[in-house]
C-alpha cells in the first residue's frame, strides 16, 4: 500500500527525549517533556503518550465526521466526543508497548447508526490504520 502525502509536519526532540524539549519546526508549539511518575519521572511536564492521546482523539473524531458525511450515515452531533486513553508498559517479549481505549459519545444518534460511524471511523482514521496489528485498540460506544 502506498500513501500520497498531502501534508507534512516536522517536530524535533532535544535533551533526554522523554526528559527534554519537543517542538514543531514552525515554532508554533514547544512542549517540556518529562516521564510520568509511574515510569520513574517527575511528571512535571508532558509525555509522548499524552500527545498521542490528543492526536488520536482529534483525528478519530474527524474521521467519524468524514465517514458519516461521505458515506451518508447521518450527522455526527456537535457535542460528540472521543476520549482516548493511552497506556504504556512493559511488553511480555521485551521493550515497551502501548494500548489504547477510545470512548466515543455520539449523543442523540440511533445506536446502530452510531456503531456504523464508529466502525467506519477506524477505516478512515490514519491513527487507526497506523496502529492496526501493532497496538491493541478497544473502542467503547458510550
CSV table of C-alpha atoms in Angstrom, one decimal:
chain,number,residue,atom,x,y,z
A,1,UNK,CA,0.0,0.0,0.0
A,2,UNK,CA,1.3,3.4,-0.8
A,3,UNK,CA,0.4,6.8,0.6
A,4,UNK,CA,0.3,10.1,-1.3
A,5,UNK,CA,1.1,12.7,1.4
A,6,UNK,CA,-0.9,16.0,1.0
A,7,UNK,CA,0.6,17.4,4.2
A,8,UNK,CA,3.8,17.1,6.1
A,9,UNK,CA,4.8,18.4,9.6
A,10,UNK,CA,8.1,18.2,11.4
A,11,UNK,CA,9.0,18.0,15.1
A,12,UNK,CA,12.2,17.8,16.9
A,13,UNK,CA,13.1,16.3,20.3
A,14,UNK,CA,16.2,17.5,22.2
A,15,UNK,CA,17.7,16.8,25.6
A,16,UNK,CA,16.8,13.4,27.0
A,17,UNK,CA,13.9,12.6,24.7
A,18,UNK,CA,11.3,11.8,27.4
A,19,UNK,CA,13.1,14.4,29.6
A,20,UNK,CA,13.8,17.4,27.3
A,21,UNK,CA,12.0,19.6,24.8
A,22,UNK,CA,9.9,18.7,21.9
A,23,UNK,CA,8.9,21.3,19.4
A,24,UNK,CA,7.4,21.8,16.0
A,25,UNK,CA,9.8,23.1,13.3
A,26,UNK,CA,7.5,26.0,12.6
A,27,UNK,CA,7.8,27.2,16.2
A,28,UNK,CA,4.0,27.1,16.9
A,29,UNK,CA,4.3,24.6,19.8
A,30,UNK,CA,7.1,23.7,22.3
A,31,UNK,CA,6.5,21.1,25.0
A,32,UNK,CA,8.6,20.4,28.0
A,33,UNK,CA,8.8,16.6,28.2
A,34,UNK,CA,9.1,14.6,31.4
A,35,UNK,CA,8.5,10.9,32.1
A,36,UNK,CA,5.3,10.3,34.2
A,37,UNK,CA,5.8,9.5,37.9
A,38,UNK,CA,4.6,5.9,37.2
A,39,UNK,CA,7.6,5.4,35.0
A,40,UNK,CA,10.1,7.0,37.4
A,41,UNK,CA,9.9,10.6,36.2
A,42,UNK,CA,8.8,13.8,37.9
A,43,UNK,CA,5.6,14.1,35.9
A,44,UNK,CA,6.1,17.8,35.8
A,45,UNK,CA,5.8,18.2,32.0
A,46,UNK,CA,4.2,16.1,29.4
A,47,UNK,CA,5.0,12.8,27.8
A,48,UNK,CA,4.6,11.3,24.3
A,49,UNK,CA,1.6,9.2,25.4
A,50,UNK,CA,-0.4,12.4,26.3
A,51,UNK,CA,0.4,13.9,22.9
A,52,UNK,CA,-0.5,10.6,21.1
A,53,UNK,CA,-3.9,10.6,23.1
A,54,UNK,CA,-4.7,14.1,22.0
A,55,UNK,CA,-3.8,13.4,18.4
A,56,UNK,CA,-5.7,10.1,18.2
A,57,UNK,CA,-8.8,11.6,19.9
A,58,UNK,CA,-8.9,14.5,17.5
A,59,UNK,CA,-8.1,12.5,14.4
A,60,UNK,CA,-10.6,9.8,15.1
A,61,UNK,CA,-13.5,12.3,15.8
A,62,UNK,CA,-12.6,13.9,12.5
A,63,UNK,CA,-12.6,10.5,10.7
A,64,UNK,CA,-16.0,9.7,12.1
A,65,UNK,CA,-17.4,13.1,10.9
A,66,UNK,CA,-15.8,12.4,7.4
A,67,UNK,CA,-17.3,8.9,7.3
A,68,UNK,CA,-20.8,10.0,8.4
A,69,UNK,CA,-20.8,12.7,5.8
A,70,UNK,CA,-19.2,11.0,2.8
A,71,UNK,CA,-21.0,7.7,3.3
A,72,UNK,CA,-24.3,9.3,4.1
A,73,UNK,CA,-24.6,7.6,7.5
A,74,UNK,CA,-26.0,10.6,9.3
A,75,UNK,CA,-24.6,13.6,11.1
A,76,UNK,CA,-22.2,13.4,13.9
A,77,UNK,CA,-23.6,15.8,16.6
A,78,UNK,CA,-21.6,18.9,17.6
A,79,UNK,CA,-21.4,17.6,21.1
A,80,UNK,CA,-19.8,14.3,20.1
A,81,UNK,CA,-16.6,13.4,22.0
A,82,UNK,CA,-13.8,10.9,21.8
A,83,UNK,CA,-11.8,10.3,25.0
A,84,UNK,CA,-8.5,8.5,24.1
A,85,UNK,CA,-7.0,6.5,27.0
A,86,UNK,CA,-3.4,5.6,26.1
A,87,UNK,CA,-1.4,3.2,28.4
A,88,UNK,CA,2.3,2.3,28.3
A,89,UNK,CA,4.1,-0.5,29.9
A,90,UNK,CA,6.5,-3.4,29.5
A,91,UNK,CA,5.7,-6.0,26.8
A,92,UNK,CA,5.9,-9.7,27.7
A,93,UNK,CA,8.5,-10.2,25.0
A,94,UNK,CA,10.6,-7.2,26.0
A,95,UNK,CA,10.6,-3.5,25.4
A,96,UNK,CA,7.6,-1.3,26.0
A,97,UNK,CA,4.3,-1.2,24.3
A,98,UNK,CA,1.1,0.9,24.1
A,99,UNK,CA,-2.5,0.1,24.5
A,100,UNK,CA,-5.5,2.4,23.6
A,101,UNK,CA,-9.1,2.6,24.6
A,102,UNK,CA,-11.3,5.1,22.7
A,103,UNK,CA,-14.5,6.0,24.5
A,104,UNK,CA,-16.9,7.6,21.9
A,105,UNK,CA,-20.1,9.5,22.7
A,106,UNK,CA,-22.5,10.3,19.8
A,107,UNK,CA,-25.5,11.8,21.7
A,108,UNK,CA,-28.8,11.6,20.0
A,109,UNK,CA,-27.9,9.1,17.3
A,110,UNK,CA,-29.6,5.7,16.9
A,111,UNK,CA,-27.2,3.1,18.4
A,112,UNK,CA,-27.0,1.1,15.1
A,113,UNK,CA,-26.1,4.3,13.2
A,114,UNK,CA,-23.6,5.3,15.8
A,115,UNK,CA,-21.9,1.8,15.7
A,116,UNK,CA,-21.6,2.0,11.9
A,117,UNK,CA,-20.0,5.5,12.2
A,118,UNK,CA,-17.6,4.2,14.9
A,119,UNK,CA,-16.6,1.3,12.7
A,120,UNK,CA,-16.1,3.4,9.5
A,121,UNK,CA,-14.1,5.9,11.5
A,122,UNK,CA,-11.4,3.2,12.1
A,123,UNK,CA,-11.2,2.5,8.4
A,124,UNK,CA,-10.6,6.2,7.6
A,125,UNK,CA,-8.5,7.4,10.6
A,126,UNK,CA,-4.8,7.3,9.9
A,127,UNK,CA,-4.0,6.7,13.6
A,128,UNK,CA,-6.3,3.6,13.5
A,129,UNK,CA,-4.6,2.4,10.3
A,130,UNK,CA,-1.1,3.0,11.7
A,131,UNK,CA,-1.9,1.1,14.9
A,132,UNK,CA,-3.8,-1.8,13.3
A,133,UNK,CA,-2.0,-5.0,14.1
A,134,UNK,CA,0.6,-3.2,16.3
A,135,UNK,CA,-1.4,-1.8,19.3
A,136,UNK,CA,-4.4,-3.2,21.0
A,137,UNK,CA,-7.2,-0.6,20.4
A,138,UNK,CA,-10.5,-1.0,22.2
A,139,UNK,CA,-13.5,1.2,21.1
A,140,UNK,CA,-16.4,1.7,23.5
A,141,UNK,CA,-19.5,3.5,22.4
A,142,UNK,CA,-20.9,5.2,25.5
